[in-house]
Short mmCIF file of C-alpha atoms in Angstrom, two decimals:
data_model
loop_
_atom_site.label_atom_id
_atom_site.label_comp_id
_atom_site.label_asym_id
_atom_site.label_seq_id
_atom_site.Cartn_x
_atom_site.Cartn_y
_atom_site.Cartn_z
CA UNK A 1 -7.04 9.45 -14.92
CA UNK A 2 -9.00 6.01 -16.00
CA UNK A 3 -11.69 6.84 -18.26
CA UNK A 4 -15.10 5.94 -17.02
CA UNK A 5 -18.58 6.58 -17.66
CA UNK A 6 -19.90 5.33 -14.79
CA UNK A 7 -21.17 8.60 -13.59
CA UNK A 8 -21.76 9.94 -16.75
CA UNK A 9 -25.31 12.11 -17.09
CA UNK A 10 -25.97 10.90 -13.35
CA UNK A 11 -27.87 13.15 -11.39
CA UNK A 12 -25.70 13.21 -8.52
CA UNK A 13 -25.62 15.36 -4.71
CA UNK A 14 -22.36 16.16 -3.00
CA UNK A 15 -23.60 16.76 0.58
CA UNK A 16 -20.99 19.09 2.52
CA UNK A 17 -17.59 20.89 1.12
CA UNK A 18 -15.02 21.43 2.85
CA UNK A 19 -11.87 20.47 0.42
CA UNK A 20 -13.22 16.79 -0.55
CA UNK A 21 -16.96 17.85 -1.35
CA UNK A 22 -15.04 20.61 -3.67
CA UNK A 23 -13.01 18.36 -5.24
CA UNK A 24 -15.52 15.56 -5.86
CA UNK A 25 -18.17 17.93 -7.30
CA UNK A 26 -15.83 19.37 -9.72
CA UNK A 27 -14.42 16.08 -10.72
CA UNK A 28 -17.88 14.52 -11.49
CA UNK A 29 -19.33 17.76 -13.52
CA UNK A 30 -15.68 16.64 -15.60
CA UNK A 31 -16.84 13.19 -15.64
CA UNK A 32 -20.26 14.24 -17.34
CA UNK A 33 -22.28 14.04 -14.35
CA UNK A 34 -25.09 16.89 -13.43
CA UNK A 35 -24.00 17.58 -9.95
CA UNK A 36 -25.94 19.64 -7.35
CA UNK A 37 -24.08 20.60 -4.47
CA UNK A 38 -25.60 21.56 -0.80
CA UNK A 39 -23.52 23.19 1.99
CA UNK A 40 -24.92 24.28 5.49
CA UNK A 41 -22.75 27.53 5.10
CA UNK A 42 -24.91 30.60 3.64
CA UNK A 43 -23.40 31.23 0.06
CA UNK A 44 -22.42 35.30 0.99
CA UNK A 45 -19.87 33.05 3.45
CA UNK A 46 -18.92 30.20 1.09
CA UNK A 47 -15.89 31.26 -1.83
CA UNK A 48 -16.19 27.43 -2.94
CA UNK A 49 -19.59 27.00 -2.86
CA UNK A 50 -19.09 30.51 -5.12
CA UNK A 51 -15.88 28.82 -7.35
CA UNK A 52 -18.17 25.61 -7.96
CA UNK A 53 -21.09 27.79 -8.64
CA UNK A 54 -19.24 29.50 -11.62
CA UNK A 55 -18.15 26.33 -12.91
CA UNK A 56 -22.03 25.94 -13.54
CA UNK A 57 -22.71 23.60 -10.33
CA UNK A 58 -25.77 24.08 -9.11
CA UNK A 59 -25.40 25.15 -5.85
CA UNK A 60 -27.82 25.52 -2.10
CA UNK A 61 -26.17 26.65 0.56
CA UNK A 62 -27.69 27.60 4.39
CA UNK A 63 -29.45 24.55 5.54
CA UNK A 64 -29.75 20.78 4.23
CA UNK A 65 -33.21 20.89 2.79
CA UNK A 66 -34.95 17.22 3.40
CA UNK A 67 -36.93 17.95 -0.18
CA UNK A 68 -33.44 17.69 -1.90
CA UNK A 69 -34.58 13.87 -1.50
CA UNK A 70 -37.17 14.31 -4.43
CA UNK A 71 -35.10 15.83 -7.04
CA UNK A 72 -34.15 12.05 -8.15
CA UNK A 73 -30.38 11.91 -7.50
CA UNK A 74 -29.08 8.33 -7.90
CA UNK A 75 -25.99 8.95 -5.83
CA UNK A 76 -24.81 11.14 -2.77
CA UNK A 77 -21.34 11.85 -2.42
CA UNK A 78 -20.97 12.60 1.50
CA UNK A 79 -18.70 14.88 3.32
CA UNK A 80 -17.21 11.72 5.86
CA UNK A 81 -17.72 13.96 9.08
CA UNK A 82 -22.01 13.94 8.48
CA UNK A 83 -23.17 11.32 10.63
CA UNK A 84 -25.40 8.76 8.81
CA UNK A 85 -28.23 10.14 11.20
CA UNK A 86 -28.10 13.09 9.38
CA UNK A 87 -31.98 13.57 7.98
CA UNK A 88 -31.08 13.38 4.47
CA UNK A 89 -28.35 10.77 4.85
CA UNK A 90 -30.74 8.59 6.49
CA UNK A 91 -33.88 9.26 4.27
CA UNK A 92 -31.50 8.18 0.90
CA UNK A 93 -30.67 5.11 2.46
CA UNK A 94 -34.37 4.59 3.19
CA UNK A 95 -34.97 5.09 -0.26
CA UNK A 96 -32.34 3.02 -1.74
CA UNK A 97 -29.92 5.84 -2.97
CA UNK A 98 -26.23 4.93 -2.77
CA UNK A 99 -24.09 7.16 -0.51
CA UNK A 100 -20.34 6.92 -0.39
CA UNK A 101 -17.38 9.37 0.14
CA UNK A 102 -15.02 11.02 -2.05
CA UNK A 103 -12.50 7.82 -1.45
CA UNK A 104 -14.21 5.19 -3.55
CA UNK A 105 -14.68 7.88 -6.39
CA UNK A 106 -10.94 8.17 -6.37
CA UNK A 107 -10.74 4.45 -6.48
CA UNK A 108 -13.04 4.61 -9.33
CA UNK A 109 -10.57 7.17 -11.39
CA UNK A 110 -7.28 5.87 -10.97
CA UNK A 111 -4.68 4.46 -12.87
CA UNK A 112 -2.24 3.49 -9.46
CA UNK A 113 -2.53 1.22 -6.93
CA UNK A 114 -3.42 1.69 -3.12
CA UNK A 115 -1.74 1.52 -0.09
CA UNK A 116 -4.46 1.65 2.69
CA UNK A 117 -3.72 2.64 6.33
CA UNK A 118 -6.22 2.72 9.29
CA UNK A 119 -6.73 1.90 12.94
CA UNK A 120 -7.38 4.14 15.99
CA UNK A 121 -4.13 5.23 16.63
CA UNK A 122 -0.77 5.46 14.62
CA UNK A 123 -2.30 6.01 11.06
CA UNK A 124 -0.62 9.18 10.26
CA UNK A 125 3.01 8.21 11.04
CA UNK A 126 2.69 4.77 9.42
CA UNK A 127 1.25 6.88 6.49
CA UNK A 128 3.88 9.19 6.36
CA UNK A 129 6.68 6.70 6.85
CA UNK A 130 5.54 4.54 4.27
CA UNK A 131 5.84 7.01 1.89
CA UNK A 132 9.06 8.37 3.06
CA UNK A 133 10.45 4.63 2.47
CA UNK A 134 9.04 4.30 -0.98
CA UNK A 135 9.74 8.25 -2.03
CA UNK A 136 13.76 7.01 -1.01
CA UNK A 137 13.27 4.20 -2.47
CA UNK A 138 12.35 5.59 -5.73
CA UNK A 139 9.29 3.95 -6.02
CA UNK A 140 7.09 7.15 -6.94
CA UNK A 141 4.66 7.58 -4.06
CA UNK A 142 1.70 9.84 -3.65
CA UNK A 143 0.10 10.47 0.10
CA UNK A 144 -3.74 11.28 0.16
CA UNK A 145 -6.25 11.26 2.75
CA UNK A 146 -6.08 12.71 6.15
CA UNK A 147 -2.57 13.54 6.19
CA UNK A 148 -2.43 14.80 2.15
CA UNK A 149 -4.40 16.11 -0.26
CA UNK A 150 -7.55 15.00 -1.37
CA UNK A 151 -7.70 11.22 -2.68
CA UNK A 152 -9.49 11.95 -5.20
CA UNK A 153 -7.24 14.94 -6.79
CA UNK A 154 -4.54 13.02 -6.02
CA UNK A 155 -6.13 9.92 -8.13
CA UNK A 156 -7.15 12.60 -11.05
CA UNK A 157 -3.24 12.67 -11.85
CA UNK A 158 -2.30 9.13 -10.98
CA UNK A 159 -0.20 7.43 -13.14
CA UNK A 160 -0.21 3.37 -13.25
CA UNK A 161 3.78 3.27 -11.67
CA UNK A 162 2.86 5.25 -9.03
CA UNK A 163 1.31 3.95 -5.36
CA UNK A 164 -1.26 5.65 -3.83
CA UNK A 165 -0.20 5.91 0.27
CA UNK A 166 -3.78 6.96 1.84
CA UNK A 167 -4.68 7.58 5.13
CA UNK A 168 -8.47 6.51 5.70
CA UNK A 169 -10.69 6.98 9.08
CA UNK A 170 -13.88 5.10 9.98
CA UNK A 171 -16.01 8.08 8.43
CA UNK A 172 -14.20 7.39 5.13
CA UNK A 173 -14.60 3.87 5.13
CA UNK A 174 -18.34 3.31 5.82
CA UNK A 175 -18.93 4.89 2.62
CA UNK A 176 -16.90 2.86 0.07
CA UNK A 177 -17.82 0.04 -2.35
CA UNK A 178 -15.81 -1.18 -4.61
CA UNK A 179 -12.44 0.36 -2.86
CA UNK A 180 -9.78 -2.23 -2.96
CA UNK A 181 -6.14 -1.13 -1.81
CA UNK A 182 -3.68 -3.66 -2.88
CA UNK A 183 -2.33 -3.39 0.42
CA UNK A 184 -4.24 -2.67 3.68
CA UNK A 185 -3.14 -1.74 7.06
CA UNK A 186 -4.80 -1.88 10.34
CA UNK A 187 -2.51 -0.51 13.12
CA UNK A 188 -4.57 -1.17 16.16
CA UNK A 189 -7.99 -0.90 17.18
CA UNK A 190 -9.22 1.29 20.66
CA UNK A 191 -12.88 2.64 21.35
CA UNK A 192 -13.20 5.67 19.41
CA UNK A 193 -15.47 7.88 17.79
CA UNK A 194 -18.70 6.81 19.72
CA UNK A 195 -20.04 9.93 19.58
CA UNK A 196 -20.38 9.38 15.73
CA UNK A 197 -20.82 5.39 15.35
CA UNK A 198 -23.68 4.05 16.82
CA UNK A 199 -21.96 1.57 18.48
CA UNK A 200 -18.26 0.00 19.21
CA UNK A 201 -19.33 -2.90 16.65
CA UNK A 202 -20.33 -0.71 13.71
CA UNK A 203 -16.93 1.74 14.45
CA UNK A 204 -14.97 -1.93 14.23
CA UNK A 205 -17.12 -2.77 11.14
CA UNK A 206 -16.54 0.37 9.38
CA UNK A 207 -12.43 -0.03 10.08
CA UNK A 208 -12.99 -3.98 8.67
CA UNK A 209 -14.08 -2.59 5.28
CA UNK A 210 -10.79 -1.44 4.76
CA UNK A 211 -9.85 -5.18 3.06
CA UNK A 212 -13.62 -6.46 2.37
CA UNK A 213 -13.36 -6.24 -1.06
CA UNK A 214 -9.41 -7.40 -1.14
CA UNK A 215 -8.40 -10.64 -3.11
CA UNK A 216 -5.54 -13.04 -2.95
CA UNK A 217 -2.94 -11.30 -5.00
CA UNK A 218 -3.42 -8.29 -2.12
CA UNK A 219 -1.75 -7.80 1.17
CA UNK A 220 -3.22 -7.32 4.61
CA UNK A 221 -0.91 -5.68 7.06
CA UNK A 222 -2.28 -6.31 10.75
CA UNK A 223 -1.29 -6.02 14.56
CA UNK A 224 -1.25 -9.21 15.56
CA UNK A 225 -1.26 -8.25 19.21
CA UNK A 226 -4.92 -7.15 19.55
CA UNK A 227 -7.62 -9.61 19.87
CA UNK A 228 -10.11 -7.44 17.49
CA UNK A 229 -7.53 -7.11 14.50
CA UNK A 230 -6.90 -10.50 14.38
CA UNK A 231 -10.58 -11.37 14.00
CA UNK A 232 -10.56 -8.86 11.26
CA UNK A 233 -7.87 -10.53 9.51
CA UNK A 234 -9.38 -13.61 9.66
CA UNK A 235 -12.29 -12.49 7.45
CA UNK A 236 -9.98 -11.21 4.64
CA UNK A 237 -8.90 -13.04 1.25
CA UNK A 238 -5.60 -10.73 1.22
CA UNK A 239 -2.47 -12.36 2.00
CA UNK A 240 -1.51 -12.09 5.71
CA UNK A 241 1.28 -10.13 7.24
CA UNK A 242 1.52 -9.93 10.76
CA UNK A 243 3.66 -7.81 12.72
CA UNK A 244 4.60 -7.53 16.49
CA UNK A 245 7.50 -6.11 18.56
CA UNK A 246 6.63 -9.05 20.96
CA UNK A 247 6.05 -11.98 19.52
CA UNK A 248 8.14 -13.68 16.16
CA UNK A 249 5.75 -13.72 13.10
CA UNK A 250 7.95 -15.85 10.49
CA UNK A 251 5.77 -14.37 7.60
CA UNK A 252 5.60 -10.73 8.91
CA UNK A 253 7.85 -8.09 10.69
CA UNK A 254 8.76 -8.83 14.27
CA UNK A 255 11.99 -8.14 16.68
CA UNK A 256 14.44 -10.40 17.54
CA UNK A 257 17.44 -9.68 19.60
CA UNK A 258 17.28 -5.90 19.11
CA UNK A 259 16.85 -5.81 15.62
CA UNK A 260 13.99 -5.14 13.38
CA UNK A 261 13.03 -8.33 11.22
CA UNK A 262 10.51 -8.79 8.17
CA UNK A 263 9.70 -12.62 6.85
CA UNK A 264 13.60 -13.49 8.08
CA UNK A 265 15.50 -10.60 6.99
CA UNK A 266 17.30 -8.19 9.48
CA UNK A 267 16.38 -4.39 8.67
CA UNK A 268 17.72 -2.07 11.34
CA UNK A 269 18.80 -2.56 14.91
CA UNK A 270 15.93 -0.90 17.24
CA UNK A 271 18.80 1.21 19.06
CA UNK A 272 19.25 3.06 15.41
CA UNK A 273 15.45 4.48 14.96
CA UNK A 274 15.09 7.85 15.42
CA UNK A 275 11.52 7.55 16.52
CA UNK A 276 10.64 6.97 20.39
CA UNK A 277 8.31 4.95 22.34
CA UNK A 278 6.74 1.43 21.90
CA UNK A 279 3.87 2.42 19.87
CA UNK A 280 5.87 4.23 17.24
CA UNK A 281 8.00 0.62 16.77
CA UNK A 282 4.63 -0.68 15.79
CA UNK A 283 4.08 2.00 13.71
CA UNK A 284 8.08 1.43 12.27
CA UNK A 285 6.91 -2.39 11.55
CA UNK A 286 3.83 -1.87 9.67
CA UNK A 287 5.26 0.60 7.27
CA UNK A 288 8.69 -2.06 6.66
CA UNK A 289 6.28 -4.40 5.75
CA UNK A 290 4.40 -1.95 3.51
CA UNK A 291 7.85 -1.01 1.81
CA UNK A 292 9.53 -4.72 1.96
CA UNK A 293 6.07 -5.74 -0.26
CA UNK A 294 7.00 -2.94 -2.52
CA UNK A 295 10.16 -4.09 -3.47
CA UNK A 296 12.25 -0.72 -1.29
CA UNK A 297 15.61 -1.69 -0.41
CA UNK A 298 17.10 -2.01 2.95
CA UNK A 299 19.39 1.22 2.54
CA UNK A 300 16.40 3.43 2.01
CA UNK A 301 14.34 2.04 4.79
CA UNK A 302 17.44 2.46 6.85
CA UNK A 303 17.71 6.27 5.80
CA UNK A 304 14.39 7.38 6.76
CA UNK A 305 14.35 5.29 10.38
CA UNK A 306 17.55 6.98 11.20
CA UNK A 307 16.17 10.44 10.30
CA UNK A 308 12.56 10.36 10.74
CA UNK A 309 11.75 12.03 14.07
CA UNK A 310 8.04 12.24 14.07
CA UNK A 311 4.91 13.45 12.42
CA UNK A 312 4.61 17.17 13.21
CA UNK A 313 2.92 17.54 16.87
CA UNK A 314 2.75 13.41 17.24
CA UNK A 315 5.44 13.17 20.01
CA UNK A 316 7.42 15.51 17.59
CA UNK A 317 11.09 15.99 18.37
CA UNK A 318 11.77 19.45 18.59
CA UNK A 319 15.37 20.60 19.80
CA UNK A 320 18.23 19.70 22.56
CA UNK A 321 18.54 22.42 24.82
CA UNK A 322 21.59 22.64 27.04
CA UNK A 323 21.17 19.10 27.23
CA UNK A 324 17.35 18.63 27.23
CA UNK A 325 15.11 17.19 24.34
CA UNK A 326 12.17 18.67 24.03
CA UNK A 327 9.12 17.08 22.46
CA UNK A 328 5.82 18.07 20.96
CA UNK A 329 2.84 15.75 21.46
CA UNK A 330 -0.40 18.20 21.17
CA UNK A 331 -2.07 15.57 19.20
CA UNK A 332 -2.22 13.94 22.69
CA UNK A 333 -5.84 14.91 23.12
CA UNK A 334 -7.04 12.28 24.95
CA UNK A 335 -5.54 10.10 28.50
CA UNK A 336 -4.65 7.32 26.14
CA UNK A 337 -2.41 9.27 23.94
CA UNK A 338 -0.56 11.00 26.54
CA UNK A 339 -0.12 7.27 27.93
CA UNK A 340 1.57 6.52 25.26
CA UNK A 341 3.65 9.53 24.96
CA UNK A 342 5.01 9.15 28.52
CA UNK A 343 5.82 5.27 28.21
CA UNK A 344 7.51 6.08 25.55
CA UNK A 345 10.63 7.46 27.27
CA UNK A 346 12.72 6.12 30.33
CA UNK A 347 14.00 9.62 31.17
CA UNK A 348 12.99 11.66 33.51
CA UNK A 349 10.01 13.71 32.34
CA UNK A 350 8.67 16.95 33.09
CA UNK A 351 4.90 16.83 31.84
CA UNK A 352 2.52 19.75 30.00
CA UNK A 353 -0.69 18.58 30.17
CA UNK A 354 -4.25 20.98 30.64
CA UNK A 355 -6.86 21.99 28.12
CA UNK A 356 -10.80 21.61 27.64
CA UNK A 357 -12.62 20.00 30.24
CA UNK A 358 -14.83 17.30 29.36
CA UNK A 359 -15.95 16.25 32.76
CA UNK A 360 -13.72 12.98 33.06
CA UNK A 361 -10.99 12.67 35.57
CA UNK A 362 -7.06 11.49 34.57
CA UNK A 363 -6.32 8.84 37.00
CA UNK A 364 -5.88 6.81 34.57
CA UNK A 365 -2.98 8.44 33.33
CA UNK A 366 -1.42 7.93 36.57
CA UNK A 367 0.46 4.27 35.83
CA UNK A 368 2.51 6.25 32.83
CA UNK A 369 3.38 8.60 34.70
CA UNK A 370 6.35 6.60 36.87
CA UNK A 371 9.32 8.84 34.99
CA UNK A 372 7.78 12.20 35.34
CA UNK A 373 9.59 14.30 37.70
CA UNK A 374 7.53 17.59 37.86
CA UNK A 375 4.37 18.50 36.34
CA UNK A 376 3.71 22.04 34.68
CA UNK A 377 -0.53 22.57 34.11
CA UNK A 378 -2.85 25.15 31.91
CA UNK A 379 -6.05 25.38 30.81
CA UNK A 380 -9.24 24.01 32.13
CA UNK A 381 -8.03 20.80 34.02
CA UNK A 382 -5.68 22.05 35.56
CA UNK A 383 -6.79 21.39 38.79
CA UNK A 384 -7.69 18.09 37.78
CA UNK A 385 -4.04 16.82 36.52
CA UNK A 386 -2.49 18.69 39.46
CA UNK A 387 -4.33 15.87 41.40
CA UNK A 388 -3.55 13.37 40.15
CA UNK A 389 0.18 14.23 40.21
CA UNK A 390 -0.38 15.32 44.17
CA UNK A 391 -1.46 11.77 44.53
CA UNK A 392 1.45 10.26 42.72
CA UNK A 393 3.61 12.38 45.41
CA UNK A 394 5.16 14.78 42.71
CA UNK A 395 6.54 17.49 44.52
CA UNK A 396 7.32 19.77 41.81
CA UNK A 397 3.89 21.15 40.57
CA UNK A 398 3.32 24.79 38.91
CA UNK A 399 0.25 26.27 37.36
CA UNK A 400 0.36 28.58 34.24
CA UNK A 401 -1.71 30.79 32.05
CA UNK A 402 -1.12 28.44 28.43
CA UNK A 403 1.27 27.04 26.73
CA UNK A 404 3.94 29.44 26.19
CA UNK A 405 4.56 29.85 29.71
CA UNK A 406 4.77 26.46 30.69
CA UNK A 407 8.09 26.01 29.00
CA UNK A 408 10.16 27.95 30.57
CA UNK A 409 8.76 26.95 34.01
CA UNK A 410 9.52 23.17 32.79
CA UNK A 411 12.82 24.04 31.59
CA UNK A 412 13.25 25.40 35.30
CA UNK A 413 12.62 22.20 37.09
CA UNK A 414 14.81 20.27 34.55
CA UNK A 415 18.03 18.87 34.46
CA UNK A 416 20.52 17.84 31.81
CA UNK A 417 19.15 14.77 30.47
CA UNK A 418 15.36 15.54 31.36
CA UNK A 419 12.97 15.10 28.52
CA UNK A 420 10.29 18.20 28.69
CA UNK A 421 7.33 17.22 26.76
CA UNK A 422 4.05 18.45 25.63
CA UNK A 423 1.39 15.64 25.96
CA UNK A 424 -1.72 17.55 27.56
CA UNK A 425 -4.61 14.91 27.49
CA UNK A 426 -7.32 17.36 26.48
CA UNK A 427 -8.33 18.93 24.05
CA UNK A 428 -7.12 22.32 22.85
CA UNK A 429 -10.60 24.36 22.21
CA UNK A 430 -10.64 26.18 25.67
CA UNK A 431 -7.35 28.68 24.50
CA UNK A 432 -6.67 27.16 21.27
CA UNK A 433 -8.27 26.71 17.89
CA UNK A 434 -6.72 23.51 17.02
CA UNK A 435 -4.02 21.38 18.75
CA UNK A 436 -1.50 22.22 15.63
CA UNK A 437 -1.99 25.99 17.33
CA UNK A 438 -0.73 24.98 20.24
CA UNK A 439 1.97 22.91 19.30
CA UNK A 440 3.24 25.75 17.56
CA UNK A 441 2.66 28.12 19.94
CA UNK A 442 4.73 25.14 22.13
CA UNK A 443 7.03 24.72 19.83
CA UNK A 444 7.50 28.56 19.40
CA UNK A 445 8.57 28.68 23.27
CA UNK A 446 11.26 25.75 22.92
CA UNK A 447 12.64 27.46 20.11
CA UNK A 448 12.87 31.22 22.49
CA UNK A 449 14.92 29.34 25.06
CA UNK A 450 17.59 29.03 22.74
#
């Protein structure tokens, strides 16, 4: 860990736990720092509120008390889901008191570089792949963020030849300052999160910040497809790398006559990646750039594109079945993602799609749905999707009770060569905790039919 006294005998608020608030207010009480910590859950209900308390962090738990905001902290460390109209967010901005997240204290600690990764969509397989390429490439990765472990007990035990591969959201990013990856990533950029920004502009703004404070000796990795990333790129004093699987970016990663490319140099043939679908090729060239810039070799980007079939329950290959691949999408919790799922295969499809109803309609889904062949609902919408496929003249419709169901009535409507998948468009809150649950419980099914 770098040595630094820059929050040394700072009175300082981590606002919200969950795992980063725990890990940043027990890292800064380390680094000297006299560290309060406020939680909204009641302290009988909160063991880490309890841990930090016994580490002699003062602790308030059960509400967020707007008079915390004249104890004299000169910093707030925020919890990146509290919206910035949160009273005491807002009032320390008012009052000129700093307020970042947990990320730019583990840029502040470590001894290893960055590898940034953001955008709307794709950040967690690019993440992952990234450091699959530079963990077979024996180039001593680390993954933090969304997808790992904390950043910033990941940064504690850093050393200087390692590379930090982190996975950063909009929330994380609107509260950095000094962060500076020496390589950034920005995969693509979709409306998202409104509910949270106050507008498209600041959610684009907050994604920018990613390479603001980036110089020329750094790399900025961008989709040079999308109108909005390439005005972002244009802002940044990183080095450029474009990539595109439609259009031939000499100083980036691009396809040419089947084959994956980067600055001139043939990678892999596209027929030989494990990974599906259109999207995930953009994905594929974003993290060969990543790993070309960090010296891996061919072989060991080869290895992990031949063998890397998905992020768990992000279009997830799961098993063949009497000649039928079955695949696990839950993270589809939205019409765009399950767009993308079902482009993503020229099979015939049989679709799982239902869950919370949020009061929008899925004709939209209807132009990617050309290859599906039969159409098994659950949940809360599905009367809604059962429309839709109606519409699209899809004979083969049948309703179930959830998840577990619904693959062995798919697996009755199939035939050999069918690709069954699990993309459902909603949310999983009305029978589910989480969408991992119910790609598990999904996955669970697949795995009975054996």
């Amino acid at each position: 860990m770098k040595e630094t006294a820059k929050y040394s005998e700072k009175k300082i608020l981590v606002l919200g736990l969950a795992k980063s608030g725990v890990i940043a207010a027990s890292l800064l009480h380390k680094l000297g720092a006299f560290v309060t910590v406020n939680d909204m859950k009641p302290l009988s209900e909160n063991p880490e509120a309890q841990g930090l308390l016994e580490q002699g962090i003062k602790v308030i738990c059960g509400s967020h008390p707007i008079e915390l905001l004249d104890e004299g902290f000169e910093l707030i460390v925020k919890n990146p889901g509290i919206p910035y109209r949160n009273p005491i967010v807002k009032g320390a901005l008012e009052k000129g008191i700093p307020v970042i997240t947990e990320v730019e204290l583990a840029y502040q600690i470590s001894e290893a570089p960055f590898i940034g990764i953001t955008g709307t969509n794709g950040k967690t397989t690019t993440t992952t792949l990234i450091y699959e390429m530079l963990k077979t490439g024996e180039k001593s990765p680390l993954v933090a963020g969304n997808i790992g472990t904390v950043a910033s007990g990941v940064a504690e035990n850093a050393k200087p030849d390692d590379s930090i591969v982190i996975e950063l959201s909009s929330f994380q990013l609107m509260g950095i300052d000094e962060f500076r990856p020496e390589i950034s990533i920005v995969t693509n950029l979709y409306d998202a999160h409104l509910d949270y920004h106050s507008s498209k502009q600041e959610y684009v703004e907050a994604k920018a910040a990613i390479t603001k404070n980036q110089i020329a000796s750094d790399f900025m990795i961008f989709n040079a497809n999308q109108d909005l990333v390439l005005s972002m790129a244009k802002k940044t004093k990183a080095e450029l790398v474009p990539f595109s699987a439609e259009v031939k970016h000499e100083n980036g990663a691009y396809v040419e006559d089947g084959a994956v490319c980067f600055r001139g140099e043939k990678i892999i043939e596209v027929s030989e990646i494990a990974l599906p679908g259109k999207h995930n090729l953009e994905n594929v060239l974003a993290a060969i750039s990543a790993a070309k810039l960090k010296g891996v070799a061919n072989e060991a980007i080869q290895t992990v594109l031949k063998t890397f079939y998905g992020v768990e329950h992000r279009l997830q290959f799961v098993a063949t079945i009497d000649h039928r691949k079955f695949y696990n999408d839950s993270k589809a919790t939205n019409i765009l993602a399950a767009s993308k799922a079902l482009t993503s295969f020229t099979e015939p499809v049989i679709l799982l799609a239902g869950g919370l109803d949020r009061g929008n309609e899925f004709d939209e889904l209807k132009p990617a749905m050309e290859n599906v062949k039969a159409v098994i609902t659950f949940g809360e919408t599905a009367e809604k999707i059962e429309r839709v496929a109606k519409e699209l003249g899809i004979a083969n419709i049948k309703r179930v009770d959830n998840v577990e169901k619904a693959v062995p009535a798919a697996f009755e409507f199939s035939d050999e060569g069918d690709c069954i998948l699990l993309s459902p468009a909603c949310a999983s809150w009305d029978q589910y905790k989480t969408f991992e649950q119910r790609g598990d419980m999904f996955m669970e099914a697949v795995h009975k039919l054996k």
